[in-house]
Coordinates of C-alpha atoms in Angstrom, one line a residue:
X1 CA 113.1 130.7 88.5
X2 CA 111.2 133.4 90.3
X3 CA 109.6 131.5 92.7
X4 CA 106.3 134.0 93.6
X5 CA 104.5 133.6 90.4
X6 CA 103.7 130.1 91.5
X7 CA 101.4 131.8 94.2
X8 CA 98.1 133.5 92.6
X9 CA 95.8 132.5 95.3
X10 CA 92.8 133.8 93.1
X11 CA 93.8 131.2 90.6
X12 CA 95.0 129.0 93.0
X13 CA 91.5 128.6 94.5
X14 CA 90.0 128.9 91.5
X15 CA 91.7 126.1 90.2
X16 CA 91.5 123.5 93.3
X17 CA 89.0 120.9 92.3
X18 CA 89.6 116.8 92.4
X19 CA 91.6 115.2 90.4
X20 CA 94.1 112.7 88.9
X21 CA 97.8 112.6 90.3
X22 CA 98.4 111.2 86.3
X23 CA 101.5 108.4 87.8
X24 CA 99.6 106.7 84.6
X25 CA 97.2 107.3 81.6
X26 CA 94.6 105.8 82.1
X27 CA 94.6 105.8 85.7
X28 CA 94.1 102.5 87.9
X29 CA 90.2 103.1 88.1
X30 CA 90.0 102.2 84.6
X31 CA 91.4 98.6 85.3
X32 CA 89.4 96.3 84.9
X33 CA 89.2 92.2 84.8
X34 CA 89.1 91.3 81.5
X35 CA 92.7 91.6 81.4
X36 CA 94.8 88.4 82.1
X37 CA 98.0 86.2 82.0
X38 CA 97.6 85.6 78.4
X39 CA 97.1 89.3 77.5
X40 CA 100.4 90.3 79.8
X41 CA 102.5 87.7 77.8
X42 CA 101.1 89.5 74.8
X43 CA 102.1 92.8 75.6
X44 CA 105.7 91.4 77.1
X45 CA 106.2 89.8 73.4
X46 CA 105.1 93.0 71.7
X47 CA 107.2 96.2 73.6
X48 CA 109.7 97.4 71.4
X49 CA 111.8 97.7 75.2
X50 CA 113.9 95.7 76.5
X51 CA 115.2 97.4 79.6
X52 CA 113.4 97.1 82.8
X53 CA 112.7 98.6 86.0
X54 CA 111.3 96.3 88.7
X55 CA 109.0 97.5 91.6
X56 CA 109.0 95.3 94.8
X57 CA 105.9 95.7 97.5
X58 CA 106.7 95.2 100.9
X59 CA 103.4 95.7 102.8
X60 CA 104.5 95.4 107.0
X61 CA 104.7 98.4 108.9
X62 CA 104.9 98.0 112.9
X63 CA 102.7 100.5 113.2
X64 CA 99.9 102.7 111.6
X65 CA 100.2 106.3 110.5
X66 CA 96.8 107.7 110.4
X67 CA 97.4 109.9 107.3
X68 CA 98.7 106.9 105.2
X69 CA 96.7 105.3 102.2
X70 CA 98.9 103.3 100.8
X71 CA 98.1 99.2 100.9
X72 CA 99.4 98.2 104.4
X73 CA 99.4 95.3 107.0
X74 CA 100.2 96.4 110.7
X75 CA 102.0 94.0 112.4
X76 CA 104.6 93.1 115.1
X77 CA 105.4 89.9 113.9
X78 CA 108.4 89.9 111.6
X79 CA 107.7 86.0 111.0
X80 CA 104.6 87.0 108.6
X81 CA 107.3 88.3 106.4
X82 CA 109.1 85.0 105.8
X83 CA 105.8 83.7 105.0
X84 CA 105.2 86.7 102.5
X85 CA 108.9 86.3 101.1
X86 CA 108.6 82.5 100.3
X87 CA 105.3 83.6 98.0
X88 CA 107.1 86.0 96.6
X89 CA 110.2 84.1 95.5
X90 CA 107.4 82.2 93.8
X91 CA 106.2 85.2 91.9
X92 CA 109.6 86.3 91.5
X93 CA 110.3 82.7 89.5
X94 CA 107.4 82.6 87.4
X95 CA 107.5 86.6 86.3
X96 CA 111.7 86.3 85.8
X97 CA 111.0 83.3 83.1
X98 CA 109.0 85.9 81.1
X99 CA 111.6 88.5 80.9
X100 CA 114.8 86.6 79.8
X101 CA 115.6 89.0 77.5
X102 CA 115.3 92.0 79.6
X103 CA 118.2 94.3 81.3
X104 CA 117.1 95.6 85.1
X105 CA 118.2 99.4 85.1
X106 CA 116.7 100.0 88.1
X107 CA 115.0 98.3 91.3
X108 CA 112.9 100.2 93.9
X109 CA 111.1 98.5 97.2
X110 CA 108.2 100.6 98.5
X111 CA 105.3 99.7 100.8
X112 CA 104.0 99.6 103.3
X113 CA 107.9 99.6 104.8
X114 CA 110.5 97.5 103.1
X115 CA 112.9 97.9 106.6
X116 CA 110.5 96.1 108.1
X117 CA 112.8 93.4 107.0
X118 CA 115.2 92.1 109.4
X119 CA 118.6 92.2 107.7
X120 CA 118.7 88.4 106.6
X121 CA 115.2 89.1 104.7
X122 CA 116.5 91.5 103.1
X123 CA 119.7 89.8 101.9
X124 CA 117.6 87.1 101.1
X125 CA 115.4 89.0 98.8
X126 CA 118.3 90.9 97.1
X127 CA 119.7 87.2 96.1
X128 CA 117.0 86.0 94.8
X129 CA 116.2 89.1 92.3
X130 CA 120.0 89.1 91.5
X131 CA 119.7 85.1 90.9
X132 CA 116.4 85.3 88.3
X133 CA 117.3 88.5 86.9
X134 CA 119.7 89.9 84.6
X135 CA 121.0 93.0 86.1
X136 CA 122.7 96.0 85.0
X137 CA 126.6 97.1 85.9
X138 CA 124.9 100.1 86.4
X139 CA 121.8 99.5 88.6
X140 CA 120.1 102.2 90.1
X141 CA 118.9 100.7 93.2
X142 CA 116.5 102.2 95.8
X143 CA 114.5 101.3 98.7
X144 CA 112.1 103.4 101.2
X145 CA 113.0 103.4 105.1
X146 CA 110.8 104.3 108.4
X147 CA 113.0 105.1 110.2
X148 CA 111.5 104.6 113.6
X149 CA 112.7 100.7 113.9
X150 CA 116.1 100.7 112.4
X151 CA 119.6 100.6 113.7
X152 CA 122.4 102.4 112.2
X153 CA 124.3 99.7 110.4
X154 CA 121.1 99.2 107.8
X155 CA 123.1 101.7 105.6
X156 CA 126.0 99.4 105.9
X157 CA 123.9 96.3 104.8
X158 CA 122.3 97.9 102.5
X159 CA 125.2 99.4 100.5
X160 CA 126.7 95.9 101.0
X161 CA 124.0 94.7 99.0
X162 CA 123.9 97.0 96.0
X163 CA 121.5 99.7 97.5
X164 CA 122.8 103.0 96.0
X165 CA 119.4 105.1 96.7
X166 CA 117.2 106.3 99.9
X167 CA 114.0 107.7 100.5
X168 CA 113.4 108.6 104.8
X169 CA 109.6 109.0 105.4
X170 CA 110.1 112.1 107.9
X171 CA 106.9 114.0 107.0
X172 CA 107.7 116.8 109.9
X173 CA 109.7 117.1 112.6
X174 CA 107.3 118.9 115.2
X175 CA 106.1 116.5 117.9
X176 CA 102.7 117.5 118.4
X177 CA 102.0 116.9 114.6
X178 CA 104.0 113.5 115.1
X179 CA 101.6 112.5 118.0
X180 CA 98.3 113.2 116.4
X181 CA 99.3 111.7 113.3
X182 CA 100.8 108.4 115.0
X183 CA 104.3 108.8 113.6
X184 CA 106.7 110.0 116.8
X185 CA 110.2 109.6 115.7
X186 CA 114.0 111.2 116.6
X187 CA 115.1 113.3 114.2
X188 CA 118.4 113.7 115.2
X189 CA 118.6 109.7 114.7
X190 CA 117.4 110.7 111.0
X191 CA 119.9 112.5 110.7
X192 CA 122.7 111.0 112.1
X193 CA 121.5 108.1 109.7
X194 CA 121.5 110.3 106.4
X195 CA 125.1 111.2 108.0
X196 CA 126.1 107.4 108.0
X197 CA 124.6 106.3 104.7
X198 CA 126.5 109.4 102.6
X199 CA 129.5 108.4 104.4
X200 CA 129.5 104.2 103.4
X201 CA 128.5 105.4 99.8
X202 CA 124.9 106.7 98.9
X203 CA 124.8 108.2 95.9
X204 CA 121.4 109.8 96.7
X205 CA 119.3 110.0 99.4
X206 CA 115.5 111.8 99.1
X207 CA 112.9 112.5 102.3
X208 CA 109.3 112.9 102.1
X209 CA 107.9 116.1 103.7
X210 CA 104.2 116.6 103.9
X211 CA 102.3 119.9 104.4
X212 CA 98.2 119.9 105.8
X213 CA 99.0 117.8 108.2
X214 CA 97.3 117.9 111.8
X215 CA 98.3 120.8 114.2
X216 CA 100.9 122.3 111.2
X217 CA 101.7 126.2 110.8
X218 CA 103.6 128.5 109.6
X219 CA 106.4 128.2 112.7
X220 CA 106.5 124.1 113.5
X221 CA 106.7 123.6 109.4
X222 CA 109.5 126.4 108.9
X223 CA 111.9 124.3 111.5
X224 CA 111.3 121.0 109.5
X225 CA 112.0 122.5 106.4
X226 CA 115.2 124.2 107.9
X227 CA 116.0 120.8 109.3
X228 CA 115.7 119.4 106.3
X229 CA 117.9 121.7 104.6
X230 CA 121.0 120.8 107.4
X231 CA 120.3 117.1 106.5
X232 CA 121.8 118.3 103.2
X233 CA 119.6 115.7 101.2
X234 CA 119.7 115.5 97.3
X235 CA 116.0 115.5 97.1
X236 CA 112.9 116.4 98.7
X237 CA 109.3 115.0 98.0
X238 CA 106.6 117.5 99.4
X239 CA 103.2 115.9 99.0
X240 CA 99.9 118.0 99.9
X241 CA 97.9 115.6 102.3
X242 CA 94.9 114.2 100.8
X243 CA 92.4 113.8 103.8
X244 CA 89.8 111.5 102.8
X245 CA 88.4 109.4 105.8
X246 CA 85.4 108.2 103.8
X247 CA 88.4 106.1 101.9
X248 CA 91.0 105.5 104.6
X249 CA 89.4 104.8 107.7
X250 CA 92.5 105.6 110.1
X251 CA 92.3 109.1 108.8
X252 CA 88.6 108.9 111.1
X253 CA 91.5 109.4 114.0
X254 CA 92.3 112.8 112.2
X255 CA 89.8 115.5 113.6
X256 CA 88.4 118.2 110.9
X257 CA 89.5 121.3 113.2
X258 CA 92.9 119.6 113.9
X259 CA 93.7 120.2 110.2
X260 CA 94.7 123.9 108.9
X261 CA 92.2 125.6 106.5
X262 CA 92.5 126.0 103.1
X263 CA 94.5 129.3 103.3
X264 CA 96.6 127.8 106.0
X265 CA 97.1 124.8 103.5
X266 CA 98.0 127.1 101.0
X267 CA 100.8 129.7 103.4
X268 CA 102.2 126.0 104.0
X269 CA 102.6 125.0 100.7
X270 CA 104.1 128.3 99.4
X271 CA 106.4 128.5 102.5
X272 CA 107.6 125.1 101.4
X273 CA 108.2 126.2 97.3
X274 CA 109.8 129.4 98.9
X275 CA 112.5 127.8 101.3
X276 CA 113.7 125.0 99.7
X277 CA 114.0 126.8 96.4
X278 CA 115.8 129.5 98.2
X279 CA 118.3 126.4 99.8
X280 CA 118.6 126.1 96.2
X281 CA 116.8 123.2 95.1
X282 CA 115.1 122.9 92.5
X283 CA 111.5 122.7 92.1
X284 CA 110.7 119.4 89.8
X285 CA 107.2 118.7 88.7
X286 CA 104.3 119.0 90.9
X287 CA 105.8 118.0 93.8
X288 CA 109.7 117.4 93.8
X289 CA 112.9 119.3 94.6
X290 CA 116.4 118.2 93.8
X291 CA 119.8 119.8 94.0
X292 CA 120.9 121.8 90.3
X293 CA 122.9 118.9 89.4
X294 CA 120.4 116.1 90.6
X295 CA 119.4 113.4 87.3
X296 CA 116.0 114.5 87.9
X297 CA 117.0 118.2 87.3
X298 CA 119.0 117.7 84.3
X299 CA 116.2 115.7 82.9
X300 CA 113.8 118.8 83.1
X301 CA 116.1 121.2 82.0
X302 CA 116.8 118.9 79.0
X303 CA 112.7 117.9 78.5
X304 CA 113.6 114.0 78.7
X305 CA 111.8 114.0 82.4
X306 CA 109.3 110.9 83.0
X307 CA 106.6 110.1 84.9
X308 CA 105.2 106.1 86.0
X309 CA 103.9 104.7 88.9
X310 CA 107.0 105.8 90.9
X311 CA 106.7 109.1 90.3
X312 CA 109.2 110.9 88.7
X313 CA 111.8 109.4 87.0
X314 CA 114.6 109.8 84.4
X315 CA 113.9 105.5 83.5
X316 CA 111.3 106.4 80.9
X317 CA 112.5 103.5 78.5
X318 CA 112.3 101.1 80.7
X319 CA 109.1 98.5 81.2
X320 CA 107.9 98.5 84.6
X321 CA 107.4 95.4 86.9
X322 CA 105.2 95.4 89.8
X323 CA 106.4 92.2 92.2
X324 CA 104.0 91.4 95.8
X325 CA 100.6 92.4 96.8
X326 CA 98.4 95.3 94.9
X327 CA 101.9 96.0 92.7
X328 CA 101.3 98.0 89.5
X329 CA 103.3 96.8 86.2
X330 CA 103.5 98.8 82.9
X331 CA 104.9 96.5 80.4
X332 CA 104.6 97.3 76.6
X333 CA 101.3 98.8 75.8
X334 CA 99.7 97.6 78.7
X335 CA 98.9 98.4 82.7
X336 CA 98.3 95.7 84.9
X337 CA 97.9 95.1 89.2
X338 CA 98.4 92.2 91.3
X339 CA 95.6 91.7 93.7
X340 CA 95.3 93.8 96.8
X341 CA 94.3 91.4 100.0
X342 CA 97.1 89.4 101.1
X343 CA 95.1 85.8 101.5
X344 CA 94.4 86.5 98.0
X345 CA 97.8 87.1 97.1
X346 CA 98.8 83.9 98.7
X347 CA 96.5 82.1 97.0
X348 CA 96.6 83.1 93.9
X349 CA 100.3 82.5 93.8
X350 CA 99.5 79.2 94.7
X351 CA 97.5 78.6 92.2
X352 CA 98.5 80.5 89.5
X353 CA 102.2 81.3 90.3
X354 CA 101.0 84.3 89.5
X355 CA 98.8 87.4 91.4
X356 CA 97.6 89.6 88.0
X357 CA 94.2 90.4 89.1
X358 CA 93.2 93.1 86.4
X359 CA 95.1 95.6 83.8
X360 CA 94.3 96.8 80.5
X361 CA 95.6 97.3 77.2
X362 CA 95.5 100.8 75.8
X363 CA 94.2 101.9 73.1
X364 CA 96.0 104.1 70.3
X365 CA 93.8 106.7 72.0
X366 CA 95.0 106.2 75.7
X367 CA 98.7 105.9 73.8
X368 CA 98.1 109.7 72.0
X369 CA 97.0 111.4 75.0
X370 CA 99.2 109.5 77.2
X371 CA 102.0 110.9 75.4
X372 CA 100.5 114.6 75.6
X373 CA 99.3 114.2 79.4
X374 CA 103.3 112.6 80.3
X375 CA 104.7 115.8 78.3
X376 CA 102.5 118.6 80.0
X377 CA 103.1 116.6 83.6
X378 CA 106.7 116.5 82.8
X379 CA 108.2 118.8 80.8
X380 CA 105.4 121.9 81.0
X381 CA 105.6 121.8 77.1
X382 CA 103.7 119.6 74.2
X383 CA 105.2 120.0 70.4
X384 CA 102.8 119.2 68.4
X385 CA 104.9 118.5 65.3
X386 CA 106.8 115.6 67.7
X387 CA 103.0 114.0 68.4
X388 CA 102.3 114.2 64.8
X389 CA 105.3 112.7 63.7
X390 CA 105.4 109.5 66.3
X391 CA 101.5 109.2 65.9
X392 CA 100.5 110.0 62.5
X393 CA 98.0 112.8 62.8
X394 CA 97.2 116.3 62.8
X395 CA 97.2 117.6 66.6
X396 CA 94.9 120.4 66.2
X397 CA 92.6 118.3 63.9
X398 CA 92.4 115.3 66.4
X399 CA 91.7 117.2 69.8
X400 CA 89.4 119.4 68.6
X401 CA 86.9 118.7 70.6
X402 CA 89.5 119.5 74.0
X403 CA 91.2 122.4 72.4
X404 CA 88.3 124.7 73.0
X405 CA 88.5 124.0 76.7
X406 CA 91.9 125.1 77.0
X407 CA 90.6 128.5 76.7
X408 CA 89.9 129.5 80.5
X409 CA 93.9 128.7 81.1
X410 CA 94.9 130.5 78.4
X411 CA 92.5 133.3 79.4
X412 CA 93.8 133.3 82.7
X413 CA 97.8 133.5 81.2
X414 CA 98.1 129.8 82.4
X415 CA 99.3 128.8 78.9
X416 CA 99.9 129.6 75.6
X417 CA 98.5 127.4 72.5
X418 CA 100.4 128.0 69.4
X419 CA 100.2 126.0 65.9
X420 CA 103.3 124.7 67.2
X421 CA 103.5 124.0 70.5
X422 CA 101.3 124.2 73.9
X423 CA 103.2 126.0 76.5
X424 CA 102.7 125.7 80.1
X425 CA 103.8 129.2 82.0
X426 CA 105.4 129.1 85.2
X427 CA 102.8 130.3 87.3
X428 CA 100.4 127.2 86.5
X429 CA 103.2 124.9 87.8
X430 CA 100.8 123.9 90.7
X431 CA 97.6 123.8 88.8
X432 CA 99.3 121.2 85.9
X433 CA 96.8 118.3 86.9
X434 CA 94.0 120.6 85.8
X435 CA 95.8 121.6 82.5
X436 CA 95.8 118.0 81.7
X437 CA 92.2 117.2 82.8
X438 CA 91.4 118.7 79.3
X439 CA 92.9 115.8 77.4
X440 CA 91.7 113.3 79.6
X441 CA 89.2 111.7 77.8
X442 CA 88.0 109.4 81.0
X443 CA 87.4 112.3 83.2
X444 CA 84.8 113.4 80.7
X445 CA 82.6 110.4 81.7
X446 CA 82.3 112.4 85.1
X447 CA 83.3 108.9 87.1
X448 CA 85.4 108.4 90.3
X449 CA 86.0 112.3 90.3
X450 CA 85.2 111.6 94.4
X451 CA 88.0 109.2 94.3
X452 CA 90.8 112.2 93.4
X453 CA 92.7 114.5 95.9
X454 CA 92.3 118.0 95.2
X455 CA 95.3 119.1 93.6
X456 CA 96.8 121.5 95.9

């Protein structure tokens, strides 16, 4: 892979509008209300899967990182999680009576931060999911650490527990970017920590790395990559940071001139590609590295990549259940969402034993250009004969009214468009969310385009 033809900055800028991150097609703005229990049950009785991958939500952090937008509650109370957990078991036991039938390949907990849990929480919550559902000899089983307020026998308790996957939020190592972004932390505890968890077992063990970040540069972001690299993980998430304080109001804390410019942005982001492809990772997606013989690499070099909610995965036959506050399920032909504000969660539970607040079922048009948007995100590549064959049409006939705006990237040697296949070059690796814009038949409405991050 020769890295530089990833960086045409002409293109590159030329390129850098808003726009969808494409974890799902449609994306969660098209939710809407009219989707309910009844409909969910529909959609579990009609997917032709029955393999699942459950999602927990554990919103807690002890403290607040002014970049963050995911759905959060800062607290130092660890008692509002037993209250949280006992609603959730509920969940848990009315959602697990639906799914009977279903094999659990794989388990993640995300948040907010799931180690906000004191160890007994956590054990508690691992016994009830292993109690209500039916899962796999061969889990895959993940869960995301802070690592600021954790000891080093978590590993141990973890791996006790089943846990075979980590992902560290580390972000940078550089103290003055830590400080202005409210997220101090010891990285040689980090590592000591990856240290312990590959020695009691983990089979794989990610960190999240993110470049535009207050006070970064060329320097402070070289020695976390190269830190990075001696933490010998398997892979690394680099995310571009989306600054958009109009939506997240602790990112108000985050002056304008604190932040590097565009072409700043940009010497980071290539610096980033550069260096960890030359530590020989490699570069997965948009936004993912992962050692040569990483599951995530094989499924790229073999086209059999996926993409969901979780971001990249190699689960792509798997349903996807959302358990807790705001969580996102994909079950059968069908999205869905739990509601967002935790009284409501509560009382919905409560009343419902159940928290679906809004979904929809897709259309066989949101099904076709799913399929085509999923391809281009994930494998660079659409064959056209494959979409004709599992949909029953004539590619070329059916988007003709998008084709014609594929033009400007294949104008620009951004792709190729044959009667056979469309063809995504290397160098428009970074600019995929815009390739897929074209098929996007929502983003033609021109709504919620403010509600996107740019895409590099």
């Amino acid at each position: 892979m020769q890295v530089s033809q990833f960086f045409d900055n002409k293109l590159l800028k030329k390129y850098n509008t808003s726009g969808p991150r494409y974890t799902s097609y449609p994306t969660a703005l098209e939710f809407n209300d009219q989707f309910g229990q009844t409909d969910l049950i529909h959609a579990i009785e009609e997917s032709e899967n029955r393999e699942l991958s459950i999602y927990v939500h554990i919103p807690f952090c002890h403290s607040l990182c002014y970049y963050c937008g995911c759905n959060k509650i800062v607290t130092r109370h660890r008692d509002k999680a037993d209250t949280y957990l006992e609603y959730l078991a509920a969940e848990i036991s009315s959602r697990a009576a639906l799914f009977t039938g279903y094999t659990v390949k794989q388990l993640h907990w995300g948040g907010g931060t799931p180690s906000f849990l004191t160890h007994e929480q956590i054990t508690l919550l691992v016994t009830l999911l292993r109690k209500k559902f039916n899962f796999s000899d061969e889990l895959e089983m993940s869960i995301e650490i802070d690592p600021r307020e954790i000891e080093i026998d978590l590993a141990q308790h973890l791996f006790d527990l089943g846990f075979n996957r980590l992902s560290i939020g580390v972000q940078d190592i550089d103290l003055k970017v830590q400080q202005a972004i409210n997220r101090v932390q010891d990285t040689d505890f980090i590592h000591q920590f990856i240290r312990e968890a590959k020695t009691v077992g983990f089979k794989s063990i990610n960190i999240d790395l993110i470049y535009g970040l207050p006070h970064q540069n060329i320097d402070t972001f070289t020695r976390t990559l190269h830190k990075a690299h001696e933490m010998d993980v398997d892979r690394i998430s680099l995310f571009s940071y989306a600054h958009l304080p109009s939506r997240f109001a602790a990112q108000r804390k985050l002056r304008d001139e604190w932040l590097p410019s565009v072409d700043e942005k940009f010497a980071l982001m290539k610096l980033a590609i550069e260096t960890l492809c030359g530590f020989g990772y490699e570069f997965i997606g948009m936004d993912h590295f992962a050692k040569p013989d990483d599951e995530l690499a094989i499924a790229q070099r073999n086209g059999t990549l996926h993409r969901n909610f979780q971001g990249y995965t190699t689960k792509g036959n798997c349903d996807l259940l959302g358990l807790g506050v705001s969580a996102i399920s994909a079950i059968g032909n069908s999205y869905s969402q739990n509601v967002k504000e935790l009284n409501s969660y509560y009382k919905q539970v409560e009343d419902k034993q159940h928290a679906l607040e809004k979904g929809l079922a897709l259309a066989e048009d949101d099904l076709i250009r799913g399929e085509v948007i999923r391809e281009l995100m994930c494998n660079h590549y659409v064959s056209k004969q494959a979409i004709n064959d599992k949909f029953g049409l004539d590619f070329d006939d059916y988007f003709s009214d998008d084709l014609p705006s594929l033009e400007t990237f294949i104008n620009d040697g951004l792709l190729t468009n044959t009667p056979e296949a469309i063809t995504v070059s290397q160098k428009a690796r970074l600019l995929i969310r815009n390739i897929c814009m074209t098929f996007d038949a929502y983003m033609k409405e021109q709504r919620n385009h403010q509600r996107f991050s740019r895409v590099i």
